mmCIF file of C-alpha atoms in Angstrom:
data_model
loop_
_atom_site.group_PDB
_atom_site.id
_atom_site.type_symbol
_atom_site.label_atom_id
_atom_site.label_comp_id
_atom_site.label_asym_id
_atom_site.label_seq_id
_atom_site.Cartn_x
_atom_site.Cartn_y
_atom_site.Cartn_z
ATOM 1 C CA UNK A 10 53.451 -41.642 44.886
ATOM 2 C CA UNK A 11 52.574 -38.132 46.034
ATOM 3 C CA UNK A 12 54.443 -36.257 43.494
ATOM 4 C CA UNK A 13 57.077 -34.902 45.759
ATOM 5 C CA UNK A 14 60.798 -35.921 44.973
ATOM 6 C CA UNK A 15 63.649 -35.715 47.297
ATOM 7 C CA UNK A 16 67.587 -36.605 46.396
ATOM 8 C CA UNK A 17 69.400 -38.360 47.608
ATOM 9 C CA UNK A 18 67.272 -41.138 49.167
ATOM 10 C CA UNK A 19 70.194 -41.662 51.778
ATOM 11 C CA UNK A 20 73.295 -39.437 52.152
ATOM 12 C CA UNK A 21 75.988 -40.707 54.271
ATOM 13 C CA UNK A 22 78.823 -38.184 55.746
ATOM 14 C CA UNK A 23 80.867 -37.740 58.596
ATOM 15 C CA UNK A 24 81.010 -35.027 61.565
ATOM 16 C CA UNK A 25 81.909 -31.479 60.533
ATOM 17 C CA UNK A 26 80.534 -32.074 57.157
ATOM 18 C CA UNK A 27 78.101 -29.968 55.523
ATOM 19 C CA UNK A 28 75.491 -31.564 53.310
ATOM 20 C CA UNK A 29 72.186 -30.370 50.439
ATOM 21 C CA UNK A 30 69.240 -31.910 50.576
ATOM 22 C CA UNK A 31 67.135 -31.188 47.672
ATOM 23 C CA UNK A 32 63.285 -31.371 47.215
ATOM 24 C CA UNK A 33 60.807 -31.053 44.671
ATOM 25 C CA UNK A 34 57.016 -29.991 45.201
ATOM 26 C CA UNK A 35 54.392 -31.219 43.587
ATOM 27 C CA UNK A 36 53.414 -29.621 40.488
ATOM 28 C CA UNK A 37 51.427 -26.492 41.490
ATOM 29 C CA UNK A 38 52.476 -26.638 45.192
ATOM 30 C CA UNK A 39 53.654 -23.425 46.310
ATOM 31 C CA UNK A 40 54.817 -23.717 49.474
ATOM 32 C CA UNK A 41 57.215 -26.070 50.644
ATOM 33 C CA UNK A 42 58.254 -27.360 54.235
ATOM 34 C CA UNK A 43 61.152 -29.833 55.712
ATOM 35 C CA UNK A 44 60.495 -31.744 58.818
ATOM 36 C CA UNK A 45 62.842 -33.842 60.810
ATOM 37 C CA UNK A 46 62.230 -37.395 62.171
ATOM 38 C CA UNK A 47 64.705 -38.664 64.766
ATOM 39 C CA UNK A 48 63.775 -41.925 67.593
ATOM 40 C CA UNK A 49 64.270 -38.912 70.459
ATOM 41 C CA UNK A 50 62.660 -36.088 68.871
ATOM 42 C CA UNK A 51 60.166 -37.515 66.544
ATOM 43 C CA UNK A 52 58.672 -35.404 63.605
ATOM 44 C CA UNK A 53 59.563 -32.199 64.225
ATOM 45 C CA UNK A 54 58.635 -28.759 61.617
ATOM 46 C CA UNK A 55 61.825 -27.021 60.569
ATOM 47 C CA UNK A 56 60.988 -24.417 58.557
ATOM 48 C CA UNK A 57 58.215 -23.577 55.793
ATOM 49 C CA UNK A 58 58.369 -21.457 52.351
ATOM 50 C CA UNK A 59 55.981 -19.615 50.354
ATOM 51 C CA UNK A 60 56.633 -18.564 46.551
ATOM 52 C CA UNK A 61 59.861 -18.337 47.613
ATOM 53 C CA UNK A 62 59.753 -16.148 50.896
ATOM 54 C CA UNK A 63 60.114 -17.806 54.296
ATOM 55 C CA UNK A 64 56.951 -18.135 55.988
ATOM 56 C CA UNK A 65 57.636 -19.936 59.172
ATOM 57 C CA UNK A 66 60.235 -21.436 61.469
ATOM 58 C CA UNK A 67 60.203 -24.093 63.552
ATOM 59 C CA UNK A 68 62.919 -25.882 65.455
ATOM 60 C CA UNK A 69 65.760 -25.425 62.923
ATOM 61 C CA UNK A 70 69.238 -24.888 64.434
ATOM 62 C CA UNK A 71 71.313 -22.380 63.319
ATOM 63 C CA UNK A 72 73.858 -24.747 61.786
ATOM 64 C CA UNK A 73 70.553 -25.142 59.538
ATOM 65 C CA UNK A 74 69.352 -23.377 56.469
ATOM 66 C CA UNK A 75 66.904 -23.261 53.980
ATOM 67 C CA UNK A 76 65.960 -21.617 50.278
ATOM 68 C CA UNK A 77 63.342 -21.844 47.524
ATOM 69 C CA UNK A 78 64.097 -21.359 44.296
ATOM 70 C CA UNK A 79 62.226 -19.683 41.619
ATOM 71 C CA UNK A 80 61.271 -22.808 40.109
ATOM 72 C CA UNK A 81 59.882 -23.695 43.392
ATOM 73 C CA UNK A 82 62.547 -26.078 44.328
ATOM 74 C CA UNK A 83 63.646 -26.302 47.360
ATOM 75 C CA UNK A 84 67.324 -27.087 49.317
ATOM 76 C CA UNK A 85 67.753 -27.746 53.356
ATOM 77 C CA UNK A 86 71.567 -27.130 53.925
ATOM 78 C CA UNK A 87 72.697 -28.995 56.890
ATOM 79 C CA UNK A 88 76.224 -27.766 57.822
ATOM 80 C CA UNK A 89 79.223 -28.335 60.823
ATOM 81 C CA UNK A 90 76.933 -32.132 60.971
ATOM 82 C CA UNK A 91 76.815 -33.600 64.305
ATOM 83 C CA UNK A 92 76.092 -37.543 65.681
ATOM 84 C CA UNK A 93 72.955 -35.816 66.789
ATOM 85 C CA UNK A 94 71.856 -34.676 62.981
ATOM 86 C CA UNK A 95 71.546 -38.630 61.563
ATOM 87 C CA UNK A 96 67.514 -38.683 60.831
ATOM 88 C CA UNK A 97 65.083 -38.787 58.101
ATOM 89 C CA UNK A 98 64.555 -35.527 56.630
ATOM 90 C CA UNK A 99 61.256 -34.913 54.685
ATOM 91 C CA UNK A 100 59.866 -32.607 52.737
ATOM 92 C CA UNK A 101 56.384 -32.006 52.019
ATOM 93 C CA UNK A 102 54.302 -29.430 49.648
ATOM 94 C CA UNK A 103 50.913 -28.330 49.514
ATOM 95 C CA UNK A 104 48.391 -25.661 47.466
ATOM 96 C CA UNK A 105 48.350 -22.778 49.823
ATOM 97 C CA UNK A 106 49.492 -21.852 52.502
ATOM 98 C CA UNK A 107 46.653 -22.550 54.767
ATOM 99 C CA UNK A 108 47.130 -25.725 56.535
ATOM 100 C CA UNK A 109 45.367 -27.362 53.308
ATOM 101 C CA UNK A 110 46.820 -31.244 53.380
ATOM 102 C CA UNK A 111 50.883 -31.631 52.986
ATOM 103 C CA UNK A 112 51.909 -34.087 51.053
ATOM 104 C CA UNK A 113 55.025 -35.559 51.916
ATOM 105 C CA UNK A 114 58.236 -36.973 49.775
ATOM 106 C CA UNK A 115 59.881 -39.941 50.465
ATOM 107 C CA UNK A 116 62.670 -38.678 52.860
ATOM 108 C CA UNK A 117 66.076 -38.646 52.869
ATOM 109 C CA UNK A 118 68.180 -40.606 55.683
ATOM 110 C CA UNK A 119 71.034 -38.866 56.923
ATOM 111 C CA UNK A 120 73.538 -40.630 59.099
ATOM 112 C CA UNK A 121 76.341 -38.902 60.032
ATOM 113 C CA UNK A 122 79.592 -41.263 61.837
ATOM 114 C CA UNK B 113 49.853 -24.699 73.950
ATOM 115 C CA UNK B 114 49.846 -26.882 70.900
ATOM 116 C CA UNK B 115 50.193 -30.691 71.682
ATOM 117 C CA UNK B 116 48.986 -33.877 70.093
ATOM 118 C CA UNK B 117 49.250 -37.257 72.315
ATOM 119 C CA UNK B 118 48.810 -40.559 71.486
ATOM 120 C CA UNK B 119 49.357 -42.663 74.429
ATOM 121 C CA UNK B 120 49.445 -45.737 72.353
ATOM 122 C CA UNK B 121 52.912 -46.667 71.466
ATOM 123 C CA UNK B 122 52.058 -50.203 70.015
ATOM 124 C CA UNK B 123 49.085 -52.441 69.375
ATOM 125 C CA UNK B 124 49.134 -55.773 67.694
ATOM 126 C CA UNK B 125 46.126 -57.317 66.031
ATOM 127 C CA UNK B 126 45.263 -60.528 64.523
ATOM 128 C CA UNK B 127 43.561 -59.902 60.603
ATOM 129 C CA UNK B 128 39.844 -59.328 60.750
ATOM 130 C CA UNK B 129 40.249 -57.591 64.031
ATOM 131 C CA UNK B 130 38.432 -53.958 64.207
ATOM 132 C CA UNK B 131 41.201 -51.754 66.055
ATOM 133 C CA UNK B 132 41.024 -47.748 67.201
ATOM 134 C CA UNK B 133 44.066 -45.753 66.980
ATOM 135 C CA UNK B 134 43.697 -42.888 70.268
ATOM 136 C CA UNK B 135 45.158 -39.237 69.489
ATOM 137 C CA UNK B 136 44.240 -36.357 71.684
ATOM 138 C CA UNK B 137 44.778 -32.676 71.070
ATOM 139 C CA UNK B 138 45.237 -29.646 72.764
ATOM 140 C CA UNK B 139 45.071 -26.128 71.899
ATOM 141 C CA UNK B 140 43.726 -22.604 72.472
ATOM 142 C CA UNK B 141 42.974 -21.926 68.844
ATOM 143 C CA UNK B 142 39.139 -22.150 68.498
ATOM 144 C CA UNK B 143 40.384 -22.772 63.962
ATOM 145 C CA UNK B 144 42.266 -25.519 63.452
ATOM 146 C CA UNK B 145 43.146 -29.018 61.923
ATOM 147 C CA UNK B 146 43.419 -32.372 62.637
ATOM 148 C CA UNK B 147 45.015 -34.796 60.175
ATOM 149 C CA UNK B 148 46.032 -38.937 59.945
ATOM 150 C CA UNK B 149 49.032 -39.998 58.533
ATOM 151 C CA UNK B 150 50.469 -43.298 57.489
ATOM 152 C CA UNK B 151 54.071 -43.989 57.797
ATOM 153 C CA UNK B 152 54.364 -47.980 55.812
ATOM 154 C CA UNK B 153 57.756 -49.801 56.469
ATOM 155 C CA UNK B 154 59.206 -48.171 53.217
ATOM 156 C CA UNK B 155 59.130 -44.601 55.595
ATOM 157 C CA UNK B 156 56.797 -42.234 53.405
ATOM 158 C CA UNK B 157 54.237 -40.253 55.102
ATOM 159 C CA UNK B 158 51.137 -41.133 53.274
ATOM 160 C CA UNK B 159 48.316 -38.251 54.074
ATOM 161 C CA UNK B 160 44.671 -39.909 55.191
ATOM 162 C CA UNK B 161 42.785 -37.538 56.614
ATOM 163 C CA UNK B 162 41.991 -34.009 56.944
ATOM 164 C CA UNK B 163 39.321 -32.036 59.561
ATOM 165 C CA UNK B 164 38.673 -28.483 60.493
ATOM 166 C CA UNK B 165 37.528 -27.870 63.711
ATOM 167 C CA UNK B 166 33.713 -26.365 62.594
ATOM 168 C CA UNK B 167 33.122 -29.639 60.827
ATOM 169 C CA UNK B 168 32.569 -32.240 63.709
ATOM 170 C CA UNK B 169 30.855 -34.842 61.124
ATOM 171 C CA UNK B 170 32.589 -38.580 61.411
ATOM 172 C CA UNK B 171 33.778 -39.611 58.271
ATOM 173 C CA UNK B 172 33.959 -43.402 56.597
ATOM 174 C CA UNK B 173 36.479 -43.990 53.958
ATOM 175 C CA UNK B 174 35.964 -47.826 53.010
ATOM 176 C CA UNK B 175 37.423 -49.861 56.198
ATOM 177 C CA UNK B 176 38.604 -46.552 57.619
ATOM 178 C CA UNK B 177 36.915 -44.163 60.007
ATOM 179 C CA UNK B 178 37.612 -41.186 62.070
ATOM 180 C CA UNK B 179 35.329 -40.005 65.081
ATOM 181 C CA UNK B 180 35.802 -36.019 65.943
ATOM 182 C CA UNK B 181 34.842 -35.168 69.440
ATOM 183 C CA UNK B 182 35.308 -31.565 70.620
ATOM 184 C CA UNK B 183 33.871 -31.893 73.547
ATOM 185 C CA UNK B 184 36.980 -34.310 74.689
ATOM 186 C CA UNK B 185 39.516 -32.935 72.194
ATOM 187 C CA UNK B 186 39.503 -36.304 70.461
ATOM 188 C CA UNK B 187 39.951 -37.687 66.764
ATOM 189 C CA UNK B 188 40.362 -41.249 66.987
ATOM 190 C CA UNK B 189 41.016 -43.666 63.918
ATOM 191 C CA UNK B 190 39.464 -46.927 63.661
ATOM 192 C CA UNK B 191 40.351 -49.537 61.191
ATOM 193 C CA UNK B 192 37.698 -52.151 60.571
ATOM 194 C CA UNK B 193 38.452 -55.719 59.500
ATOM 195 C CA UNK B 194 42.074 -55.049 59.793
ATOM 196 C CA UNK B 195 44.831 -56.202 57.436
ATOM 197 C CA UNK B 196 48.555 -57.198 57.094
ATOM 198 C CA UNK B 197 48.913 -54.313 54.384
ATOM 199 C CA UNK B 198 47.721 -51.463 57.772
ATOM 200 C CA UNK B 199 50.865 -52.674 59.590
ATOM 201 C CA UNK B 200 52.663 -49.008 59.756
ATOM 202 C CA UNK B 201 53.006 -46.203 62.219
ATOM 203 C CA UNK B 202 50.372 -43.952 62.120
ATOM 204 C CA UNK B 203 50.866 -40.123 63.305
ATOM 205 C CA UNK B 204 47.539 -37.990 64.551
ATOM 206 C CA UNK B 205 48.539 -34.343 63.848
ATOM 207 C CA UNK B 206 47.633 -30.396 64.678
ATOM 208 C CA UNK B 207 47.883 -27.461 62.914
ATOM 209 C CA UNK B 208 46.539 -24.330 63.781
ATOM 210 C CA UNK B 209 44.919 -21.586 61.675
ATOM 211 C CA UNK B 210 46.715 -18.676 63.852
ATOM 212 C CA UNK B 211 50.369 -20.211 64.519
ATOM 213 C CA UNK B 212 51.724 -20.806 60.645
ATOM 214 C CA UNK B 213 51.231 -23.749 58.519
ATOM 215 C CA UNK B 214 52.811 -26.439 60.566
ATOM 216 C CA UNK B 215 51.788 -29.967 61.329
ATOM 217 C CA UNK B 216 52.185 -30.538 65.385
ATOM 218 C CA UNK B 217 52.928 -34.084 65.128
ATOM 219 C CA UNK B 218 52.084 -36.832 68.032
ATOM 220 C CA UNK B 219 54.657 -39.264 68.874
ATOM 221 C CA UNK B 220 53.052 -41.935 66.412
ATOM 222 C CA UNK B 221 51.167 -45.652 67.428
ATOM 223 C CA UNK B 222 52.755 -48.475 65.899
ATOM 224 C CA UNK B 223 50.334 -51.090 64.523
ATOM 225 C CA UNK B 224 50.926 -54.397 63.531
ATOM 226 C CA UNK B 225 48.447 -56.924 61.945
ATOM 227 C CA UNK B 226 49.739 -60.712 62.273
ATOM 228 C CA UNK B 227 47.760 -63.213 59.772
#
């Protein structure tokens, strides 16, 4: 267990659909990131926060969207969901923001019909 | 520009076998980090491994080992005395110290470890 939670574990919607995944660093962890894993894209870097404050962006569509919350939680908002968007999302939280190691949640599978 | 390969897509052992997972690197950062991850049937990411560039020292974690050569841009993984419990994807990753946080994953090497 690496002390990151995600809900839900699998989320289930249809196109046109906007969805909130949730994520919860480990205790400490300031900044938080969301990756993407899909069989054509692989794992792919969305988008990183520090303390609240975006740090980085990766590949993230605009359809995409991201926050941290005070209590260092974080929420991936996936809206106007395409066939396309069906993948495991993860999120992952580490110390710093150096590239100290990440340590990622369990995922949540989206499939989108 | 930032890339990780693993041109292994799949290798199946028999238990007991010693196998040696391939990832290559490339980048124009002279600072930066090379990590293992496991990815077990259940789909976490489990971290193994972490290296900075400056430190080019193999490292031995029980049946695990890593071998860091700059000098071919190189960080392979060997398991010894492989098991049924190291079946799993397993992803070599990048990050450098200049271009954010992320983690440049390669495409992943599937192994599987028949009794």
């Amino acid at each position: 267990d690496s002390g990151v939670t995600q809900t839900p574990k699998h989320l289930i919607t249809a196109t046109g659909q906007r969805v909130t995944l949730r994520c919860s660093p480990r205790s400490g962890d300031l900044s938080v990131y969301w990756y993407q894993q899909s069989l054509d894209q692989g794992l792919q870097f969305l988008i990183q926060y520090y303390n609240g404050e975006e740090r980085a962006k990766g590949n993230i569509l605009e359809r995409f969207s991201a926050q941290q919350f005070p209590d260092l939680h974080s929420e991936l908002n996936l809206s106007s969901l395409e066939l396309g968007d069906s993948a495991l999302y993860f999120c992952a939280s580490s110390t710093a923001p150096r590239p100290y190691e990440q340590f990622f949640g369990p995922g949540t599978r989206l499939t989108v019909l | 520009a930032q890339k990780v390969t693993q041109a292994q897509t799949e290798i199946s052992v028999v238990e007991k076998e010693d196998v040696t997972l391939d990832c290559v690197y490339e980048t124009r950062d002279t600072t930066y980090y090379l990590f293992w991850y496991k990815q077990p049937p259940s789909g976490e990411l489990v971290f193994l491994i972490r290296r900075n560039s400056f430190d080019e020292q193999n490292e031995i974690s029980g049946r695990y080992s890593w071998n860091f050569q700059k000098s071919t841009s190189s960080f392979n993984f060997t398991i010894t005395a492989s098991q049924v419990v190291d079946s799993a994807v397993y992803f070599c990753a990048l990050s450098e110290a200049g271009n954010t946080d992320k983690l440049i994953f390669g495409t992943g090497t599937r192994l599987q470890v028949f009794p």
